[in-house]
CSV table of C-alpha atoms in Angstrom, one decimal:
chain,number,residue,atom,x,y,z
R,6,MET,CA,-41.8,11.9,50.2
R,7,LEU,CA,-39.6,12.6,47.3
R,8,ASP,CA,-36.5,14.6,47.5
R,9,PHE,CA,-35.9,17.2,44.6
R,10,THR,CA,-32.9,18.5,47.0
R,11,SER,CA,-29.9,16.7,44.8
R,12,ASP,CA,-32.2,17.7,41.2
R,13,THR,CA,-32.2,21.1,42.4
R,14,ILE,CA,-28.7,21.6,43.1
R,15,ASP,CA,-27.7,19.8,39.7
R,16,GLU,CA,-30.0,22.0,38.2
R,17,ARG,CA,-28.3,25.0,39.5
R,18,LEU,CA,-24.9,24.0,38.5
R,19,SER,CA,-26.0,23.1,35.0
R,20,SER,CA,-27.3,27.0,34.8
R,21,GLN,CA,-24.2,28.3,36.1
R,22,THR,CA,-21.9,26.3,33.6
R,23,SER,CA,-23.9,26.5,30.7
R,24,GLU,CA,-24.0,30.6,31.8
R,25,GLN,CA,-20.3,30.5,31.7
R,26,LEU,CA,-19.0,28.3,28.9
R,27,PRO,CA,-21.2,29.8,25.9
R,28,ALA,CA,-19.0,33.2,27.2
R,29,ASN,CA,-15.5,31.1,26.7
R,30,ASP,CA,-16.7,29.9,23.8
R,31,GLN,CA,-17.6,32.5,22.0
R,32,ILE,CA,-14.2,34.4,22.6
R,33,LEU,CA,-12.7,30.9,21.1
R,34,LEU,CA,-15.1,31.2,18.2
R,35,ASP,CA,-14.7,34.5,17.5
R,36,ALA,CA,-11.1,34.5,17.6
R,37,TYR,CA,-11.1,31.1,15.0
R,38,SER,CA,-14.0,32.8,12.9
R,39,ASN,CA,-12.2,36.1,12.7
R,40,ALA,CA,-8.7,34.2,11.3
R,41,VAL,CA,-10.6,32.3,8.6
R,42,ILE,CA,-12.6,35.5,7.6
R,43,SER,CA,-9.2,37.2,7.8
R,44,VAL,CA,-7.6,35.0,5.4
R,45,THR,CA,-10.3,34.4,3.0
R,46,ASP,CA,-10.7,38.2,2.7
R,47,ARG,CA,-7.2,38.7,1.8
R,48,VAL,CA,-6.6,35.9,-0.5
R,49,GLY,CA,-9.9,34.7,-1.8
R,50,PRO,CA,-9.8,37.8,-4.5
R,51,ALA,CA,-6.5,35.8,-5.6
R,52,VAL,CA,-8.3,33.0,-6.3
R,53,VAL,CA,-9.3,32.0,-10.0
R,54,ARG,CA,-11.6,29.4,-11.2
R,55,VAL,CA,-9.5,27.6,-14.3
R,56,GLU,CA,-11.8,26.5,-16.7
R,57,THR,CA,-10.1,24.4,-19.7
R,58,GLY,CA,-11.6,23.1,-23.3
R,59,PRO,CA,-13.9,25.0,-25.4
R,60,LYS,CA,-16.4,27.7,-24.6
R,61,VAL,CA,-19.1,26.1,-26.4
R,62,ARG,CA,-19.1,22.3,-25.7
R,63,THR,CA,-20.5,19.3,-27.2
R,64,PRO,CA,-20.5,15.7,-25.9
R,65,ARG,CA,-17.6,14.9,-27.7
R,66,GLU,CA,-15.8,17.9,-26.6
R,67,ARG,CA,-15.4,17.8,-22.9
R,68,GLY,CA,-13.6,20.4,-20.8
R,69,GLY,CA,-11.8,20.6,-17.3
R,70,LEU,CA,-12.0,22.9,-14.0
R,71,GLY,CA,-10.1,23.6,-11.4
R,72,SER,CA,-8.6,26.3,-9.1
R,73,GLY,CA,-5.7,28.6,-9.5
R,74,ILE,CA,-3.9,31.2,-7.4
R,75,VAL,CA,-2.8,34.7,-8.8
R,76,ILE,CA,0.8,35.1,-7.4
R,77,SER,CA,1.5,38.3,-9.0
R,78,PRO,CA,-0.4,41.8,-10.3
R,79,ASP,CA,0.6,41.1,-13.7
R,80,GLY,CA,-1.2,37.7,-14.1
R,81,LEU,CA,1.2,34.9,-13.1
R,82,VAL,CA,-1.3,32.0,-11.5
R,83,LEU,CA,-0.3,28.6,-10.2
R,84,THR,CA,-1.9,25.5,-10.6
R,85,ASN,CA,-1.6,21.7,-11.3
R,86,SER,CA,-0.5,20.3,-14.1
R,87,HIS,CA,-3.4,17.8,-14.5
R,88,VAL,CA,-5.6,20.5,-14.6
R,89,VAL,CA,-4.5,22.4,-17.6
R,90,GLY,CA,-3.0,18.8,-19.0
R,91,SER,CA,-2.7,19.0,-23.1
R,92,ALA,CA,-5.8,21.8,-23.0
R,93,LYS,CA,-5.2,24.2,-26.0
R,94,GLU,CA,-8.1,27.0,-24.5
R,95,ILE,CA,-7.8,27.8,-21.1
R,96,ARG,CA,-10.2,30.7,-19.2
R,97,LEU,CA,-9.8,32.0,-15.6
R,98,ARG,CA,-12.7,33.4,-13.8
R,99,ASP,CA,-12.2,35.3,-10.9
R,100,THR,CA,-14.6,35.9,-7.7
R,101,GLU,CA,-16.4,39.2,-9.4
R,102,GLY,CA,-17.0,37.1,-12.2
R,103,PHE,CA,-14.5,38.2,-14.7
R,104,VAL,CA,-13.2,36.3,-17.7
R,105,THR,CA,-9.9,36.2,-19.4
R,106,ASP,CA,-8.1,33.4,-21.4
R,107,ALA,CA,-5.0,32.5,-20.2
R,108,HIS,CA,-2.0,30.4,-21.8
R,109,VAL,CA,0.7,28.0,-20.4
R,110,LEU,CA,4.1,29.2,-19.6
R,111,GLY,CA,5.3,25.9,-18.5
R,112,VAL,CA,4.1,22.6,-16.7
R,113,ASP,CA,6.0,20.3,-14.2
R,114,PRO,CA,4.4,16.8,-14.6
R,115,ASP,CA,6.9,15.3,-11.8
R,116,THR,CA,5.4,18.0,-9.1
R,117,ASP,CA,1.9,18.1,-10.7
R,118,LEU,CA,2.3,22.0,-11.1
R,119,ALA,CA,1.6,24.8,-14.0
R,120,LEU,CA,2.5,28.2,-14.6
R,121,LEU,CA,-0.3,30.2,-16.3
R,122,ARG,CA,-0.3,33.5,-17.7
R,123,ALA,CA,-3.9,35.7,-17.8
R,124,ASP,CA,-4.1,37.5,-21.4
R,125,GLY,CA,-4.9,41.0,-21.0
R,126,ALA,CA,-5.1,41.2,-17.3
R,127,ARG,CA,-2.9,43.7,-15.3
R,128,ASP,CA,-3.2,45.2,-11.4
R,129,LEU,CA,-4.8,41.9,-10.8
R,130,ARG,CA,-5.4,40.8,-6.8
R,131,TYR,CA,-2.4,38.3,-6.0
R,132,ALA,CA,-1.4,36.3,-3.0
R,133,LEU,CA,2.3,35.6,-1.5
R,134,LEU,CA,4.0,32.6,-1.1
R,135,GLY,CA,5.4,31.7,2.0
R,136,ASN,CA,7.5,29.3,3.7
R,137,SER,CA,6.6,26.1,4.4
R,138,LYS,CA,9.6,24.8,6.2
R,139,THR,CA,8.0,26.9,9.3
R,140,LEU,CA,4.9,25.1,9.3
R,141,ARG,CA,4.3,22.7,12.3
R,142,ARG,CA,1.9,19.9,12.8
R,143,GLY,CA,-1.9,21.3,14.0
R,144,GLN,CA,-0.9,24.5,12.6
R,145,LEU,CA,-4.2,26.0,11.3
R,146,VAL,CA,-4.9,26.0,7.3
R,147,ILE,CA,-7.4,27.6,4.9
R,148,ALA,CA,-8.2,26.0,1.5
R,149,ILE,CA,-9.6,28.0,-1.2
R,150,GLY,CA,-11.2,26.9,-4.7
R,151,ASN,CA,-14.3,25.8,-6.8
R,152,PRO,CA,-14.6,22.0,-5.5
R,153,LEU,CA,-17.6,20.6,-7.5
R,154,GLY,CA,-18.3,24.2,-9.4
R,155,PHE,CA,-19.0,25.6,-6.4
R,156,GLU,CA,-17.0,28.8,-6.7
R,157,SER,CA,-15.1,30.3,-3.7
R,158,THR,CA,-15.6,27.8,-1.3
R,159,VAL,CA,-13.9,28.2,1.7
R,160,THR,CA,-12.5,25.1,4.5
R,161,ALA,CA,-10.6,24.9,7.3
R,162,GLY,CA,-8.8,22.8,8.9
R,163,VAL,CA,-5.2,21.7,10.3
R,164,VAL,CA,-1.7,20.7,9.2
R,165,SER,CA,-2.0,16.6,10.1
R,166,ALA,CA,1.6,16.0,8.7
R,167,LEU,CA,4.5,17.0,7.0
R,168,GLY,CA,7.0,15.8,4.9
R,169,ARG,CA,5.0,13.4,2.9
R,170,SER,CA,5.6,11.8,-0.2
R,171,ILE,CA,2.9,10.8,-2.8
R,172,ARG,CA,3.4,9.8,-6.6
R,173,SER,CA,2.9,12.0,-9.3
R,174,VAL,CA,1.1,11.7,-12.8
R,175,SER,CA,4.5,10.9,-14.4
R,176,GLY,CA,5.3,8.2,-11.7
R,177,ARG,CA,7.8,10.6,-10.1
R,178,THR,CA,7.6,11.0,-6.3
R,179,ILE,CA,6.3,14.4,-5.1
R,180,GLU,CA,8.6,15.0,-1.8
R,181,ASP,CA,8.1,17.4,1.0
R,182,VAL,CA,4.1,16.8,0.5
R,183,ILE,CA,1.8,18.3,3.3
R,184,GLN,CA,-0.8,16.7,4.4
R,185,THR,CA,-4.0,17.7,5.9
R,186,ASP,CA,-7.9,17.4,7.0
R,187,ALA,CA,-9.0,20.5,5.3
R,188,ALA,CA,-11.8,19.2,2.9
R,189,LEU,CA,-11.1,18.9,-0.6
R,190,ASN,CA,-12.8,17.6,-3.4
R,191,PRO,CA,-12.3,17.3,-7.0
R,192,GLY,CA,-12.2,21.1,-8.4
R,193,ASN,CA,-10.2,22.2,-5.2
R,194,SER,CA,-7.2,20.9,-7.5
R,195,GLY,CA,-4.7,23.6,-7.8
R,196,GLY,CA,-6.1,25.9,-5.2
R,197,PRO,CA,-4.2,27.7,-2.5
R,198,LEU,CA,-3.8,25.7,0.9
R,199,VAL,CA,-3.2,29.1,2.8
R,200,SER,CA,-2.0,29.5,6.6
R,201,SER,CA,-3.2,32.2,9.5
R,202,LYS,CA,-1.0,34.7,8.0
R,203,ALA,CA,-2.7,34.8,4.7
R,204,GLU,CA,0.7,33.7,2.5
R,205,VAL,CA,-0.1,30.4,0.5
R,206,ILE,CA,2.0,27.6,2.1
R,207,GLY,CA,0.8,24.7,-0.4
R,208,ILE,CA,-0.7,24.3,-3.9
R,209,ASN,CA,-3.7,21.5,-3.2
R,210,THR,CA,-3.4,18.1,-5.2
R,211,ALA,CA,-4.5,15.1,-4.4
R,212,ILE,CA,-7.2,13.3,-2.2
R,213,ILE,CA,-7.2,9.7,-1.4
R,214,ASN,CA,-10.6,8.2,-2.7
R,215,GLY,CA,-12.5,6.4,0.3
R,216,ALA,CA,-10.8,8.4,3.1
R,217,GLN,CA,-11.8,11.3,4.6
R,218,GLY,CA,-9.9,13.8,6.0
R,219,ILE,CA,-6.6,12.8,4.1
R,220,CYS,CA,-5.8,15.5,1.4
R,221,PHE,CA,-2.5,16.4,0.0
R,222,ALA,CA,-0.7,19.8,-1.1
R,223,VAL,CA,2.7,20.3,-2.6
R,224,ALA,CA,4.5,22.7,-0.7
R,225,SER,CA,5.3,26.5,-1.5
R,226,ASN,CA,8.6,25.9,-1.4
R,227,THR,CA,8.6,23.4,-4.4
R,228,ALA,CA,6.4,25.8,-6.1
R,229,GLN,CA,8.5,28.4,-5.6
R,230,PHE,CA,11.5,26.5,-6.8
R,231,VAL,CA,9.3,24.9,-10.0
R,232,LEU,CA,8.3,28.9,-10.6
R,233,SER,CA,11.9,30.2,-11.1
R,234,GLU,CA,13.0,27.5,-12.9
R,235,ILE,CA,9.9,27.7,-15.5
R,236,ILE,CA,10.4,31.6,-15.6
R,237,ARG,CA,14.0,31.1,-16.2
R,238,HIS,CA,14.0,27.8,-18.6
R,239,GLY,CA,10.2,27.5,-19.7
R,240,TYR,CA,10.4,23.8,-17.7
R,241,VAL,CA,12.0,22.2,-14.6
R,242,ARG,CA,15.7,21.4,-15.7
R,243,ARG,CA,16.8,17.9,-14.1
R,244,ALA,CA,19.6,15.3,-14.7
R,245,TYR,CA,19.2,12.2,-17.2
R,246,ILE,CA,20.8,9.2,-17.6
R,247,GLY,CA,18.9,6.8,-20.0
R,248,VAL,CA,17.2,4.4,-17.8
R,249,SER,CA,14.3,2.6,-16.5
R,250,GLY,CA,14.2,0.3,-13.3
R,251,GLN,CA,12.6,-0.3,-10.3
R,252,THR,CA,13.3,-0.9,-6.6
R,253,ALA,CA,14.6,-4.1,-5.9
R,254,PRO,CA,15.9,-6.1,-2.9
R,255,VAL,CA,19.8,-6.3,-2.6
R,256,PRO,CA,20.9,-10.1,-2.0
R,257,ARG,CA,22.4,-10.4,1.8
R,258,ARG,CA,25.0,-12.8,-0.2
R,259,HIS,CA,25.5,-10.1,-2.6
R,260,ALA,CA,25.7,-7.5,0.2
R,261,VAL,CA,28.1,-9.3,2.0
R,262,LEU,CA,30.2,-10.1,-0.7
R,263,ALA,CA,30.8,-6.6,-1.9
R,264,GLY,CA,31.1,-4.8,1.6
R,265,VAL,CA,27.9,-2.9,1.3
R,266,ASP,CA,25.0,-2.2,3.9
R,267,ASN,CA,22.0,-1.7,0.9
R,268,LYS,CA,18.9,-3.8,1.7
R,269,MET,CA,17.6,-2.2,-1.5
R,270,GLY,CA,18.5,-0.9,-4.6
R,271,ALA,CA,17.7,0.0,-8.0
R,272,LEU,CA,17.4,-2.3,-10.4
R,273,LEU,CA,18.0,-1.3,-14.2
R,274,ALA,CA,15.5,-2.6,-16.5
R,275,GLN,CA,16.2,-1.1,-19.3
R,276,ILE,CA,19.3,0.9,-20.8
R,277,GLU,CA,18.7,3.7,-23.4
R,278,PRO,CA,20.8,3.3,-26.6
R,279,ASP,CA,23.6,5.8,-26.6
R,280,GLY,CA,22.1,7.1,-23.6
R,281,PRO,CA,24.6,8.4,-20.8
R,282,ALA,CA,24.3,5.0,-19.1
R,283,ALA,CA,24.9,2.9,-22.1
R,284,LYS,CA,28.1,5.2,-23.1
R,285,ALA,CA,29.1,4.8,-19.1
R,286,GLY,CA,28.9,0.8,-19.7
R,287,LEU,CA,25.7,0.1,-17.7
R,288,LEU,CA,23.8,-3.0,-18.5
R,289,PRO,CA,20.3,-4.4,-18.0
R,290,GLY,CA,20.4,-6.2,-14.3
R,291,ASP,CA,22.7,-3.7,-13.0
R,292,VAL,CA,21.7,-2.8,-9.3
R,293,VAL,CA,22.6,1.0,-8.2
R,294,ILE,CA,23.5,1.2,-4.8
R,295,LYS,CA,25.5,4.5,-4.6
R,296,LEU,CA,25.6,7.6,-7.1
R,297,ASP,CA,27.9,10.9,-6.1
R,298,GLY,CA,28.6,9.7,-2.6
R,299,ILE,CA,24.8,9.2,-1.8
R,300,GLU,CA,23.2,5.7,-0.9
R,301,ILE,CA,20.7,4.6,-3.6
R,302,ASN,CA,17.8,2.6,-1.8
R,303,GLY,CA,15.7,2.6,-4.9
R,304,VAL,CA,14.5,4.3,-8.0
R,305,ASP,CA,13.5,7.4,-6.2
R,306,ASP,CA,16.5,8.1,-4.4
R,307,LEU,CA,18.0,8.0,-7.8
R,308,ILE,CA,15.6,10.2,-9.2
R,309,ARG,CA,16.2,12.7,-6.6
R,310,VAL,CA,20.0,12.9,-6.7
R,311,LEU,CA,19.3,13.5,-10.4
R,312,ASP,CA,18.4,17.5,-10.1
R,313,ARG,CA,19.6,20.2,-12.1
R,314,ASP,CA,23.3,20.3,-10.0
R,315,HIS,CA,24.5,17.2,-11.6
R,316,ILE,CA,23.8,18.2,-15.1
R,317,GLY,CA,27.0,17.9,-17.0
R,318,LYS,CA,28.7,16.8,-14.3
R,319,LYS,CA,30.7,13.4,-14.0
R,320,LEU,CA,29.2,11.1,-11.2
R,321,ALA,CA,31.0,8.2,-9.5
R,322,MET,CA,28.6,5.4,-9.2
R,323,ASP,CA,28.4,2.2,-7.5
R,324,VAL,CA,26.6,-0.9,-8.9
R,325,LEU,CA,26.1,-4.5,-8.7
R,326,ARG,CA,26.8,-6.6,-11.1
R,327,MET,CA,26.6,-10.5,-10.7
R,328,GLY,CA,27.0,-9.6,-7.3
R,329,ARG,CA,30.1,-7.9,-7.5
R,330,LEU,CA,30.6,-4.4,-7.1
R,331,ARG,CA,32.1,-2.4,-9.8
R,332,ALA,CA,32.7,1.5,-9.9
R,333,ILE,CA,31.5,3.6,-12.9
R,334,ASP,CA,31.9,7.4,-13.6
R,335,ILE,CA,29.0,8.3,-15.8
R,336,LEU,CA,27.7,11.7,-17.3
R,337,PRO,CA,24.6,13.1,-17.3
R,338,ILE,CA,23.0,15.4,-19.7
R,339,GLU,CA,19.7,17.5,-19.3
R,340,ARG,CA,16.4,15.6,-19.5
R,341,LYS,CA,14.3,17.1,-22.5
R,342,PRO,CA,11.2,19.0,-20.9
R,343,ALA,CA,8.2,17.5,-20.8
R,344,GLY,CA,5.7,18.1,-23.6
R,345,ARG,CA,2.1,19.1,-23.3
C-alpha cells in the first residue's frame, strides 16, 4: 500500500508558501519598480540623443551617436568628449522627437567630458547634479540613454564600487570613477547615471569589452568641477611643466643612499625645450619622487599634483639623478587648452 501522507503535507506547505511569497514579493517589487519609474519620469525627458556628422550621410561621411543630459533650462548639455570628438555638426534630439542644432562650449579629454549648448532652445526639461560623495556601494542607480540607437532606454543596477581610476583617451587617469552593473552599451556614452532621488550622480563613460556588468561613470562632483571651469574659462585650467615620462621603480640602493622611502617614481623621458622643466634644470633620466611636499610614486601622481592651484606657483621638487637626491625649484605654467 502506498503512503501519500507526506506528499499531501508537502503540497499543503508548498501551497501555503506560494500564497504568502507572491504577496511579499509584490510589495518589494512595487517599491523597486516605483523607484525606477519615478526616476525615469523625472529625469527621462532631460536625456537627449547626441548625433554628430552631416545630416545626409554618405559612405565616406559617417556620424557618431551618443547620449547627453540637459542640466539647465537654457540648454546646457553634458556628454562625453569622445561622443562629440572633432565634429563640426552636432544635433540633439529629445524624447518627443524635437531636434535642435548644438555647439560645443568646451571639452576636457582628461575626464572625457564635454559641455554643449543647444541652439535656439529654451525652457528645456533638465536634471540636477547630485553629490557623488554621498554614494554608497550597493545603492540603486539607473542609467538612461540611447544604447545601440535604441532611444530612451532605461537600465537599473547598483553602485558596484567607488573611487575607481580609469585611463582617459588623453592618457591621463580619471579619478573618483563610479563602477556600476547597470547595463551600458555603445550609445549610452554621455548619458546620466541617476540615483533614486532623481539626481545625476555620474556621466556614463566606459564599458569593458568582454566583461559583463562592469561599467564606469565619471562622478558628478568631477563633472561639476569641469562644468564650472568650462563656463568660466572655456576649458579646464591645469598646470604644466613640459615633460613626458613614465612610472618606474626606484632602485633600492638609490633609495637607501638618498634616504627616501619611494619604491616607484616618475621617470622623465623627454624635456620640452624652453619649458618650465628645462628652465629649472631637469634632465632626461631624472626620477621625480616628491613635488610640493607630496610623495610622487608615478606619472599619475605627478599629473594629479599639477592642478590649477599650482599654476604660476614656485614648487619644490625632489628628484633622483644618478642615484643622488637633488632639490629643484620649478615654476609651472598654465597648460594650453585641448584642441578639437
